[in-house]
mmCIF file of C-alpha atoms and ligand atoms in Angstrom:
data_model
loop_
_atom_site.group_PDB
_atom_site.id
_atom_site.type_symbol
_atom_site.label_atom_id
_atom_site.label_comp_id
_atom_site.label_asym_id
_atom_site.label_seq_id
_atom_site.Cartn_x
_atom_site.Cartn_y
_atom_site.Cartn_z
ATOM 1 C CA MET P 598 -38.155 108.394 -10.514
ATOM 2 C CA PRO P 599 -38.903 105.201 -12.242
ATOM 3 C CA SER P 600 -37.141 102.066 -10.925
ATOM 4 C CA LEU P 601 -34.412 100.498 -13.211
ATOM 5 C CA SER P 602 -35.407 96.931 -13.353
ATOM 6 C CA LEU P 603 -32.934 94.281 -14.231
ATOM 7 C CA HIS P 604 -35.529 92.990 -16.835
ATOM 8 C CA SER P 605 -35.699 96.352 -18.508
ATOM 9 C CA LEU P 606 -32.130 96.700 -18.755
ATOM 10 C CA GLN P 607 -31.526 93.124 -20.271
ATOM 11 C CA PRO P 608 -31.927 93.961 -24.011
ATOM 12 C CA PHE P 609 -29.111 96.686 -23.724
ATOM 13 C CA LEU P 610 -26.596 94.643 -21.802
ATOM 14 C CA PRO P 611 -23.873 92.331 -22.824
ATOM 15 C CA THR P 612 -24.125 88.851 -21.793
ATOM 16 C CA PRO P 613 -22.473 88.108 -18.404
ATOM 17 C CA ARG P 614 -19.891 86.038 -20.263
ATOM 18 C CA ALA P 615 -18.480 89.356 -21.721
ATOM 19 C CA LYS P 616 -16.947 89.586 -24.937
ATOM 20 C CA LEU P 617 -13.400 89.974 -23.992
ATOM 21 C CA ALA P 618 -10.678 90.657 -26.478
ATOM 22 C CA ILE P 619 -8.139 90.239 -23.772
ATOM 23 C CA PRO P 620 -7.502 86.630 -22.737
ATOM 24 C CA LEU P 621 -8.936 85.407 -19.465
ATOM 25 C CA ARG P 622 -5.468 85.255 -17.897
ATOM 26 C CA ASN P 623 -6.677 85.227 -14.274
ATOM 27 C CA ALA P 624 -9.191 82.498 -14.900
ATOM 28 C CA VAL P 625 -6.704 80.290 -16.517
ATOM 29 C CA ALA P 626 -3.990 81.159 -14.080
ATOM 30 C CA SER P 627 -6.046 80.269 -11.342
ATOM 31 C CA ALA P 628 -7.250 76.977 -12.739
ATOM 32 C CA SER P 629 -5.540 74.035 -10.959
ATOM 33 C CA PRO P 630 -3.731 71.496 -13.262
ATOM 34 C CA THR P 631 -5.597 68.689 -11.590
ATOM 35 C CA ASN P 632 -9.013 70.284 -11.925
ATOM 36 C CA PRO P 633 -8.965 73.091 -14.281
ATOM 37 C CA THR P 634 -12.809 73.022 -14.850
ATOM 38 C CA ILE P 635 -13.793 73.579 -11.256
ATOM 39 C CA LYS P 636 -11.722 76.669 -10.830
ATOM 40 C CA THR P 637 -12.862 78.059 -14.310
ATOM 41 C CA GLN P 638 -16.487 77.610 -13.195
ATOM 42 C CA LYS P 639 -15.657 79.335 -9.917
ATOM 43 C CA LYS P 640 -14.301 82.329 -11.909
ATOM 44 C CA LYS P 641 -17.380 82.451 -14.123
ATOM 45 C CA LYS P 642 -19.627 82.433 -11.125
ATOM 46 C CA LYS P 643 -17.782 85.243 -9.612
ATOM 47 C CA GLN P 644 -18.103 87.285 -12.866
ATOM 48 C CA ASP P 645 -21.860 86.653 -12.963
ATOM 49 C CA ASP P 646 -22.102 87.817 -9.404
ATOM 50 C CA ASP P 647 -20.139 91.033 -10.168
ATOM 51 C CA TYR P 648 -22.349 91.640 -13.112
ATOM 52 C CA HIS P 649 -25.522 91.154 -11.238
ATOM 53 C CA ALA P 650 -24.217 92.945 -8.156
ATOM 54 C CA THR P 651 -23.619 96.114 -10.117
ATOM 55 C CA LEU P 652 -27.012 96.122 -11.700
ATOM 56 C CA LYS P 653 -28.713 95.381 -8.334
ATOM 57 C CA ALA P 654 -26.925 98.192 -6.710
ATOM 58 C CA LEU P 655 -28.206 100.617 -9.518
ATOM 59 C CA ASN P 656 -31.687 99.120 -9.364
ATOM 60 C CA SER P 657 -32.077 99.316 -5.611
ATOM 61 C CA LYS P 658 -31.701 103.125 -5.686
ATOM 62 C CA GLY P 659 -33.637 103.666 -8.864
ATOM 63 C CA ARG P 660 -30.498 105.300 -10.523
ATOM 64 C CA PHE P 661 -30.011 105.685 -14.050
ATOM 65 C CA PRO P 662 -26.394 106.267 -15.103
ATOM 66 C CA ARG P 663 -25.648 109.872 -15.624
ATOM 67 C CA LYS P 664 -23.866 110.822 -18.792
ATOM 68 C CA SER P 665 -22.572 114.218 -17.265
ATOM 69 C CA LEU P 666 -20.758 111.993 -14.744
ATOM 70 C CA GLY P 667 -19.267 109.580 -17.208
ATOM 71 C CA GLN P 668 -20.956 106.582 -15.541
ATOM 72 C CA HIS P 669 -20.185 103.718 -17.432
ATOM 73 C CA TYR P 670 -20.048 100.874 -14.901
ATOM 74 C CA MET P 671 -17.767 97.903 -15.384
ATOM 75 C CA LEU P 672 -19.464 94.597 -15.665
ATOM 76 C CA ASN P 673 -16.452 92.300 -15.960
ATOM 77 C CA GLU P 674 -14.579 91.409 -12.902
ATOM 78 C CA THR P 675 -11.486 90.137 -14.817
ATOM 79 C CA ILE P 676 -10.814 93.650 -16.054
ATOM 80 C CA ASN P 677 -11.030 94.997 -12.459
ATOM 81 C CA GLU P 678 -8.551 92.220 -11.558
ATOM 82 C CA GLU P 679 -6.308 93.278 -14.427
ATOM 83 C CA LEU P 680 -6.307 96.885 -13.177
ATOM 84 C CA VAL P 681 -5.319 95.785 -9.754
ATOM 85 C CA ALA P 682 -2.470 93.559 -11.004
ATOM 86 C CA ALA P 683 -1.210 96.340 -13.255
ATOM 87 C CA ALA P 684 -0.670 98.346 -10.065
ATOM 88 C CA GLY P 685 0.953 95.467 -8.349
ATOM 89 C CA VAL P 686 -1.448 96.050 -5.176
ATOM 90 C CA GLU P 687 -0.684 93.901 -2.384
ATOM 91 C CA GLU P 688 -1.677 93.511 1.282
ATOM 92 C CA GLY P 689 -1.128 96.556 3.345
ATOM 93 C CA ASP P 690 -1.140 98.999 0.316
ATOM 94 C CA VAL P 691 -3.054 102.189 0.510
ATOM 95 C CA VAL P 692 -5.030 102.889 -2.606
ATOM 96 C CA LEU P 693 -6.769 106.066 -4.007
ATOM 97 C CA GLU P 694 -9.850 105.149 -6.176
ATOM 98 C CA ILE P 695 -11.390 107.955 -8.197
ATOM 99 C CA GLY P 696 -15.277 107.289 -8.840
ATOM 100 C CA PRO P 697 -15.951 103.860 -7.220
ATOM 101 C CA GLY P 698 -19.513 103.835 -8.574
ATOM 102 C CA THR P 699 -21.065 100.763 -7.252
ATOM 103 C CA GLY P 700 -17.905 99.651 -5.676
ATOM 104 C CA SER P 701 -16.996 96.532 -8.073
ATOM 105 C CA LEU P 702 -13.395 97.641 -8.367
ATOM 106 C CA THR P 703 -13.174 98.847 -4.751
ATOM 107 C CA ASN P 704 -14.165 95.204 -3.744
ATOM 108 C CA VAL P 705 -11.284 93.604 -5.921
ATOM 109 C CA LEU P 706 -8.936 96.206 -4.285
ATOM 110 C CA VAL P 707 -10.023 95.154 -0.735
ATOM 111 C CA ASN P 708 -9.893 91.495 -1.580
ATOM 112 C CA ALA P 709 -6.200 92.046 -2.580
ATOM 113 C CA GLY P 710 -5.522 93.470 0.815
ATOM 114 C CA ALA P 711 -5.515 97.155 0.309
ATOM 115 C CA THR P 712 -7.203 100.111 2.285
ATOM 116 C CA VAL P 713 -9.005 102.257 -0.072
ATOM 117 C CA LEU P 714 -9.839 105.955 -0.187
ATOM 118 C CA ALA P 715 -12.541 106.366 -2.607
ATOM 119 C CA ILE P 716 -13.544 109.773 -4.015
ATOM 120 C CA GLU P 717 -17.046 109.907 -5.522
ATOM 121 C CA LYS P 718 -18.754 113.024 -6.781
ATOM 122 C CA ASP P 719 -22.269 111.443 -7.019
ATOM 123 C CA PRO P 720 -23.761 111.465 -3.621
ATOM 124 C CA TYR P 721 -26.154 108.688 -4.580
ATOM 125 C CA MET P 722 -23.245 106.397 -5.756
ATOM 126 C CA ALA P 723 -21.021 107.619 -2.592
ATOM 127 C CA ALA P 724 -23.932 106.452 -0.318
ATOM 128 C CA ILE P 725 -24.169 103.012 -2.286
ATOM 129 C CA VAL P 726 -20.353 102.355 -1.791
ATOM 130 C CA GLU P 727 -20.542 103.457 1.670
ATOM 131 C CA GLU P 728 -23.355 100.990 2.411
ATOM 132 C CA ARG P 729 -21.453 98.175 0.705
ATOM 133 C CA PHE P 730 -18.489 98.444 2.665
ATOM 134 C CA ALA P 731 -19.981 99.577 5.928
ATOM 135 C CA GLY P 732 -18.693 96.361 7.603
ATOM 136 C CA THR P 733 -15.202 96.929 7.155
ATOM 137 C CA ASN P 734 -12.720 99.668 8.091
ATOM 138 C CA LEU P 735 -10.752 99.303 4.848
ATOM 139 C CA VAL P 736 -12.722 101.700 2.732
ATOM 140 C CA LYS P 737 -13.068 105.390 3.356
ATOM 141 C CA VAL P 738 -15.699 107.154 1.075
ATOM 142 C CA LEU P 739 -15.285 110.989 0.509
ATOM 143 C CA GLN P 740 -18.033 112.386 -1.333
ATOM 144 C CA GLU P 741 -16.214 115.245 -3.507
ATOM 145 C CA ASP P 742 -15.390 116.290 -7.014
ATOM 146 C CA PHE P 743 -11.754 114.898 -7.364
ATOM 147 C CA THR P 744 -10.879 117.890 -9.687
ATOM 148 C CA ARG P 745 -11.426 120.148 -6.680
ATOM 149 C CA CYS P 746 -10.398 118.147 -3.704
ATOM 150 C CA HIS P 747 -7.123 118.372 -1.922
ATOM 151 C CA ILE P 748 -5.956 114.865 -2.652
ATOM 152 C CA HIS P 749 -2.120 115.395 -1.511
ATOM 153 C CA ALA P 750 -3.341 116.651 1.847
ATOM 154 C CA HIS P 751 -5.826 113.547 2.277
ATOM 155 C CA MET P 752 -3.397 111.048 1.080
ATOM 156 C CA SER P 753 -0.235 112.537 3.112
ATOM 157 C CA SER P 754 -2.239 112.327 6.261
ATOM 158 C CA ILE P 755 -3.289 108.697 5.818
ATOM 159 C CA LEU P 756 0.208 107.817 4.748
ATOM 160 C CA GLN P 757 1.834 109.702 7.766
ATOM 161 C CA ASP P 758 -0.536 107.833 10.304
ATOM 162 C CA ARG P 759 0.567 104.396 8.740
ATOM 163 C CA SER P 760 4.270 105.099 8.535
ATOM 164 C CA ASN P 761 3.937 105.753 12.433
ATOM 165 C CA GLU P 762 2.686 102.239 12.766
ATOM 166 C CA GLU P 763 5.038 100.593 10.226
ATOM 167 C CA THR P 764 8.630 101.868 10.358
ATOM 168 C CA LYS P 765 9.233 102.065 6.453
ATOM 169 C CA PHE P 766 7.169 104.702 4.508
ATOM 170 C CA ARG P 767 5.290 103.067 1.594
ATOM 171 C CA HIS P 768 3.958 104.828 -1.361
ATOM 172 C CA ALA P 769 0.306 104.779 -2.015
ATOM 173 C CA LYS P 770 -1.021 103.675 -5.499
ATOM 174 C CA VAL P 771 -3.831 104.955 -7.732
ATOM 175 C CA VAL P 772 -6.327 102.485 -9.466
ATOM 176 C CA ALA P 773 -9.388 103.787 -10.892
ATOM 177 C CA ASN P 774 -12.025 103.541 -13.715
ATOM 178 C CA ILE P 775 -12.633 107.239 -14.254
ATOM 179 C CA PRO P 776 -15.013 109.231 -16.370
ATOM 180 C CA PHE P 777 -13.280 109.858 -19.628
ATOM 181 C CA ASN P 778 -14.166 113.802 -19.375
ATOM 182 C CA ILE P 779 -11.761 114.257 -16.333
ATOM 183 C CA SER P 780 -8.929 112.264 -17.712
ATOM 184 C CA THR P 781 -6.504 115.069 -18.366
ATOM 185 C CA ASP P 782 -7.471 116.824 -15.163
ATOM 186 C CA VAL P 783 -6.681 113.599 -13.372
ATOM 187 C CA VAL P 784 -3.440 112.931 -15.173
ATOM 188 C CA LYS P 785 -2.171 116.600 -14.578
ATOM 189 C CA GLN P 786 -2.933 116.439 -10.941
ATOM 190 C CA LEU P 787 -1.624 112.969 -10.074
ATOM 191 C CA LEU P 788 1.522 112.481 -12.140
ATOM 192 C CA PRO P 789 3.644 115.163 -10.293
ATOM 193 C CA MET P 790 2.859 113.353 -6.992
ATOM 194 C CA GLY P 791 5.734 111.033 -6.978
ATOM 195 C CA ASP P 792 6.194 111.842 -3.272
ATOM 196 C CA ILE P 793 3.102 110.015 -2.368
ATOM 197 C CA PHE P 794 2.212 107.683 -5.300
ATOM 198 C CA SER P 795 4.339 105.121 -6.906
ATOM 199 C CA GLU P 796 1.959 103.814 -9.502
ATOM 200 C CA VAL P 797 -1.125 105.294 -11.020
ATOM 201 C CA VAL P 798 -3.218 102.850 -13.005
ATOM 202 C CA LEU P 799 -6.246 104.342 -14.963
ATOM 203 C CA LEU P 800 -8.906 102.892 -17.338
ATOM 204 C CA LEU P 801 -9.114 105.621 -20.008
ATOM 205 C CA GLN P 802 -10.613 106.010 -23.489
ATOM 206 C CA ASP P 803 -8.500 103.978 -25.954
ATOM 207 C CA GLU P 804 -7.571 106.926 -28.061
ATOM 208 C CA THR P 805 -6.388 108.885 -25.056
ATOM 209 C CA ALA P 806 -4.493 105.936 -23.607
ATOM 210 C CA GLN P 807 -2.703 105.431 -26.815
ATOM 211 C CA ARG P 808 -1.799 109.128 -27.279
ATOM 212 C CA LEU P 809 -0.631 109.443 -23.572
ATOM 213 C CA ALA P 810 1.476 106.172 -23.607
ATOM 214 C CA ASP P 811 2.778 105.875 -27.244
ATOM 215 C CA PRO P 812 2.825 109.428 -28.673
ATOM 216 C CA ALA P 813 4.320 109.572 -32.143
ATOM 217 C CA LEU P 814 6.943 112.350 -32.861
ATOM 218 C CA ARG P 815 5.895 114.476 -35.793
ATOM 219 C CA SER P 816 2.271 113.614 -35.590
ATOM 220 C CA SER P 817 -0.758 115.724 -34.829
ATOM 221 C CA GLU P 818 -1.268 114.006 -31.782
ATOM 222 C CA TYR P 819 2.020 115.026 -30.145
ATOM 223 C CA ARG P 820 1.204 117.740 -27.695
ATOM 224 C CA PRO P 821 2.519 119.465 -24.396
ATOM 225 C CA ILE P 822 0.802 116.587 -22.436
ATOM 226 C CA ASN P 823 3.058 114.075 -23.741
ATOM 227 C CA ILE P 824 6.118 116.029 -22.499
ATOM 228 C CA PHE P 825 4.296 116.531 -19.221
ATOM 229 C CA VAL P 826 3.627 112.587 -18.876
ATOM 230 C CA ARG P 827 7.222 111.604 -19.715
ATOM 231 C CA PHE P 828 8.537 114.449 -17.417
ATOM 232 C CA TYR P 829 6.750 112.810 -14.410
ATOM 233 C CA SER P 830 6.423 109.234 -15.273
ATOM 234 C CA ASP P 831 6.965 106.205 -17.295
ATOM 235 C CA PRO P 832 3.746 105.149 -19.059
ATOM 236 C CA MET P 833 2.773 101.794 -20.276
ATOM 237 C CA TYR P 834 -0.295 100.846 -22.383
ATOM 238 C CA LYS P 835 -1.393 97.687 -20.747
ATOM 239 C CA LEU P 836 -4.495 96.359 -22.559
ATOM 240 C CA LYS P 837 -7.433 97.340 -24.571
ATOM 241 C CA VAL P 838 -10.911 96.925 -23.068
ATOM 242 C CA PRO P 839 -13.803 96.770 -25.482
ATOM 243 C CA ARG P 840 -16.834 98.902 -24.932
ATOM 244 C CA GLU P 841 -19.053 95.868 -24.479
ATOM 245 C CA ASN P 842 -17.673 95.511 -20.907
ATOM 246 C CA PHE P 843 -19.374 98.518 -19.688
ATOM 247 C CA PHE P 844 -22.994 99.431 -18.805
ATOM 248 C CA PRO P 845 -24.211 101.632 -20.356
ATOM 249 C CA GLN P 846 -21.945 100.836 -23.306
ATOM 250 C CA PRO P 847 -19.826 103.982 -24.228
ATOM 251 C CA LYS P 848 -19.420 104.881 -27.987
ATOM 252 C CA VAL P 849 -15.663 104.047 -27.798
ATOM 253 C CA ASP P 850 -13.231 101.358 -26.295
ATOM 254 C CA ALA P 851 -11.146 101.982 -23.376
ATOM 255 C CA ALA P 852 -7.772 100.810 -22.307
ATOM 256 C CA VAL P 853 -5.612 100.385 -19.100
ATOM 257 C CA VAL P 854 -2.544 102.477 -18.833
ATOM 258 C CA ALA P 855 -0.035 102.399 -15.985
ATOM 259 C CA PHE P 856 1.910 105.207 -15.159
ATOM 260 C CA ARG P 857 5.036 104.392 -12.980
ATOM 261 C CA LEU P 858 5.814 107.812 -11.044
ATOM 262 C CA LYS P 859 9.202 109.170 -11.048
ATOM 263 C CA GLN P 860 10.650 110.515 -7.816
ATOM 264 C CA ALA P 861 11.704 114.292 -7.858
ATOM 265 C CA VAL P 862 15.303 113.222 -8.103
ATOM 266 C CA ASP P 863 14.810 111.514 -11.337
ATOM 267 C CA TYR P 864 12.990 114.423 -13.031
ATOM 268 C CA PRO P 865 14.727 115.817 -15.788
ATOM 269 C CA GLN P 866 17.158 118.685 -14.604
ATOM 270 C CA VAL P 867 15.513 122.009 -15.411
ATOM 271 C CA SER P 868 16.107 125.254 -13.303
ATOM 272 C CA SER P 869 12.490 125.769 -12.976
ATOM 273 C CA THR P 870 9.616 123.275 -14.048
ATOM 274 C CA LYS P 871 7.622 126.483 -14.410
ATOM 275 C CA SER P 872 9.670 128.068 -16.984
ATOM 276 C CA PHE P 873 10.075 124.638 -18.843
ATOM 277 C CA PHE P 874 6.491 124.187 -19.108
ATOM 278 C CA SER P 875 5.713 127.516 -20.030
ATOM 279 C CA MET P 876 8.272 127.373 -22.804
ATOM 280 C CA VAL P 877 6.792 123.962 -23.981
ATOM 281 C CA ASN P 878 3.278 125.349 -24.027
ATOM 282 C CA CYS P 879 4.417 128.338 -25.801
ATOM 283 C CA ALA P 880 6.119 126.207 -28.495
ATOM 284 C CA PHE P 881 3.008 124.416 -29.236
ATOM 285 C CA ASN P 882 0.848 127.362 -29.026
ATOM 286 C CA GLU P 883 0.853 127.709 -32.583
ATOM 287 C CA LYS P 884 2.009 124.428 -33.783
ATOM 288 C CA ARG P 885 2.659 125.186 -37.494
ATOM 289 C CA LYS P 886 5.214 127.917 -36.387
ATOM 290 C CA MET P 887 8.895 127.293 -36.168
ATOM 291 C CA LEU P 888 10.382 127.396 -32.865
ATOM 292 C CA ARG P 889 12.603 130.320 -33.619
ATOM 293 C CA LYS P 890 9.141 132.358 -34.014
ATOM 294 C CA SER P 891 7.089 130.725 -31.337
ATOM 295 C CA LEU P 892 9.624 131.213 -28.703
ATOM 296 C CA GLN P 893 10.645 134.742 -29.617
ATOM 297 C CA HIS P 894 9.323 136.401 -26.591
ATOM 298 C CA PHE P 895 11.900 134.341 -24.381
ATOM 299 C CA CYS P 896 14.792 135.439 -26.398
ATOM 300 C CA PRO P 897 15.921 136.719 -29.791
ATOM 301 C CA SER P 898 15.169 134.299 -32.687
ATOM 302 C CA THR P 899 19.172 134.194 -33.508
ATOM 303 C CA GLU P 900 19.693 132.634 -29.981
ATOM 304 C CA ILE P 901 17.001 130.175 -30.577
ATOM 305 C CA GLU P 902 18.648 129.099 -33.671
ATOM 306 C CA ALA P 903 22.023 128.827 -31.956
ATOM 307 C CA ALA P 904 20.447 126.747 -29.128
ATOM 308 C CA LEU P 905 18.508 124.478 -31.691
ATOM 309 C CA SER P 906 21.710 123.909 -33.607
ATOM 310 C CA GLU P 907 23.525 122.957 -30.371
ATOM 311 C CA VAL P 908 20.729 120.450 -29.619
ATOM 312 C CA GLY P 909 21.258 118.971 -33.072
ATOM 313 C CA PHE P 910 18.234 120.461 -34.720
ATOM 314 C CA PRO P 911 18.012 122.743 -37.862
ATOM 315 C CA ALA P 912 17.015 126.541 -37.485
ATOM 316 C CA THR P 913 13.510 125.688 -39.144
ATOM 317 C CA SER P 914 12.389 123.079 -36.602
ATOM 318 C CA ARG P 915 8.999 122.825 -35.381
ATOM 319 C CA PRO P 916 7.723 121.691 -31.771
ATOM 320 C CA GLU P 917 6.556 118.241 -32.856
ATOM 321 C CA GLU P 918 10.242 117.343 -33.744
ATOM 322 C CA LEU P 919 11.442 117.563 -30.369
ATOM 323 C CA ALA P 920 11.262 114.777 -27.746
ATOM 324 C CA LEU P 921 11.382 115.480 -23.885
ATOM 325 C CA GLU P 922 15.174 115.346 -23.624
ATOM 326 C CA ASP P 923 15.398 117.754 -26.638
ATOM 327 C CA PHE P 924 13.018 120.324 -25.047
ATOM 328 C CA VAL P 925 15.142 119.919 -21.651
ATOM 329 C CA ARG P 926 18.276 120.825 -23.482
ATOM 330 C CA LEU P 927 16.695 123.688 -25.426
ATOM 331 C CA HIS P 928 15.285 125.204 -22.206
ATOM 332 C CA ASN P 929 18.621 124.892 -20.439
ATOM 333 C CA LEU P 930 20.488 126.565 -23.143
ATOM 334 C CA ILE P 931 17.705 129.273 -23.519
ATOM 335 C CA PHE P 932 17.563 129.913 -19.854
ATOM 336 C CA GLU P 933 21.428 129.332 -19.207
ATOM 337 C CA VAL P 934 21.227 126.677 -16.566
HETATM 338 C C1 SAM B 2273 -16.770 105.222 -15.372
HETATM 339 S S1 SAM B 2273 -17.702 105.189 -13.793
HETATM 340 C C2 SAM B 2273 -16.748 104.028 -13.060
HETATM 341 C C3 SAM B 2273 -17.496 103.415 -11.666
HETATM 342 C C4 SAM B 2273 -16.849 102.199 -11.126
HETATM 343 N N1 SAM B 2273 -15.527 102.468 -10.727
HETATM 344 C C5 SAM B 2273 -16.771 101.011 -11.914
HETATM 345 O O1 SAM B 2273 -15.738 100.763 -12.445
HETATM 346 O O2 SAM B 2273 -17.844 100.544 -12.392
HETATM 347 C C6 SAM B 2273 -16.980 106.678 -13.039
HETATM 348 C C7 SAM B 2273 -17.437 107.136 -11.709
HETATM 349 O O3 SAM B 2273 -16.826 108.328 -11.409
HETATM 350 C C8 SAM B 2273 -17.729 109.168 -10.793
HETATM 351 N N2 SAM B 2273 -17.236 110.628 -11.043
HETATM 352 C C9 SAM B 2273 -17.699 111.384 -12.067
HETATM 353 N N3 SAM B 2273 -17.020 112.563 -11.996
HETATM 354 C C10 SAM B 2273 -16.416 112.575 -10.825
HETATM 355 C C11 SAM B 2273 -15.356 113.664 -10.149
HETATM 356 N N4 SAM B 2273 -15.238 114.663 -10.767
HETATM 357 N N5 SAM B 2273 -14.963 113.132 -8.997
HETATM 358 C C12 SAM B 2273 -15.195 112.009 -8.558
HETATM 359 N N6 SAM B 2273 -15.972 110.996 -8.995
HETATM 360 C C13 SAM B 2273 -16.512 111.304 -10.306
HETATM 361 C C14 SAM B 2273 -19.159 108.707 -11.345
HETATM 362 O O4 SAM B 2273 -20.303 109.274 -10.488
HETATM 363 C C15 SAM B 2273 -18.768 107.222 -11.486
HETATM 364 O O5 SAM B 2273 -19.154 106.621 -10.323
#
C-alpha cells in the first residue's frame, strides 16, 4: 500500500490554526494576566503538535482513512479539550472512549487524570493507540466493534475493582468522537446505563446532535428516539464543530452533545419500559395516523380517545403532538398502572 506522506496530504488539510467557529476558550483561559502571549503561544504549539502527531501516526503505518469506519480524525486539540471539559473529567475518573483512532482525544483524557478503556474496531488503529500509550497503565485498548461488545460487563468489572480500592463507588463517563454511522446504536446502548455512567459526551453529526438535544414537537424530526433520549437522560447541545477540524474533511459539520444520565429511580414511572417503548414505536410507525388508530391493537379506539382526553388531548391527536410526559400518562392509562 502506498504511504501517506505529509506532503501529499497538505493540499487537502486545513491549516494547523484550525478555522474554529467556537471561541478559543481554553487558550484564553490559560493565558496569564501578566504574560498572556506566552501562554497563548504555548497553546498554539500544542495544537500544531497534535495536528502533526495525528498525521504522523497515520503516515507511519501507511494508513488511508477508511470511509466505512467513519474515520475522520480530529486535528484540533482545543475541541478535544472541550469534549473532556463537557464531561467534567477529573483525576481518577474512569472513561470509556469509542473509536480512539490515533489517540488524540485519549491523550487529553489521560492528561486530565483519567483511566481510559478505548474500544477500537480497526486493528491497525488499535495497534497505533496501544503503541502510543504503551508506557502507561492508564489506557486499556480493546480491539472490538463497539456495537457488538459487552460494554456493561467490561465497565462493571473495571468499576468494581476500583470501588474495592476506594470506598465510594464512582460512576464512569463516556467521551468519544464516534463514527457518524453508529451514532444511533451508541446512544441506544449507552443511555440506559445510568447505573455505571454519569455522563455521555459525544461528537455527533450536527444535524443528529440538534435532533437529539432539541427536538421540536410537531416537526417531522420528532421520533421515538427523542422520547428514548429524554426518558434516560437530560441532553444538552454544547457546541458546533465545523467540518474543517477533521481529516479527511466530512461533508457535514459536527457538534458536541452531553447527555447527563438519569438513575433508574428518576426514570418516568411506567409499569414496564418494554411495553412503554413498544407503544411509542407503534404510535410512530405510521406517523400520519391518529393515535386512536395506530394504537388500536393495544385496546379499542374508544378507550384510546378517553385516555387522550384525560391527558388533555383531542381524540384526533397524532404522535408528534405528545411530549415524553404525555406518552407516559397515556401509557399508564391504557395499561392501567
Ligand atoms: C471519527 S473517528 C475518530 C478518531 C479519534 N477519536 C479522533 O478524534 O481523531 C472514529 C473512530 O472510530 C473507529 N470505529 C469505527 N467503527 C467502530 C466501531 N463499530 N467500534 C469501535 N470503533 C469504531 C474508527 O476506526 C475510528 O478510529
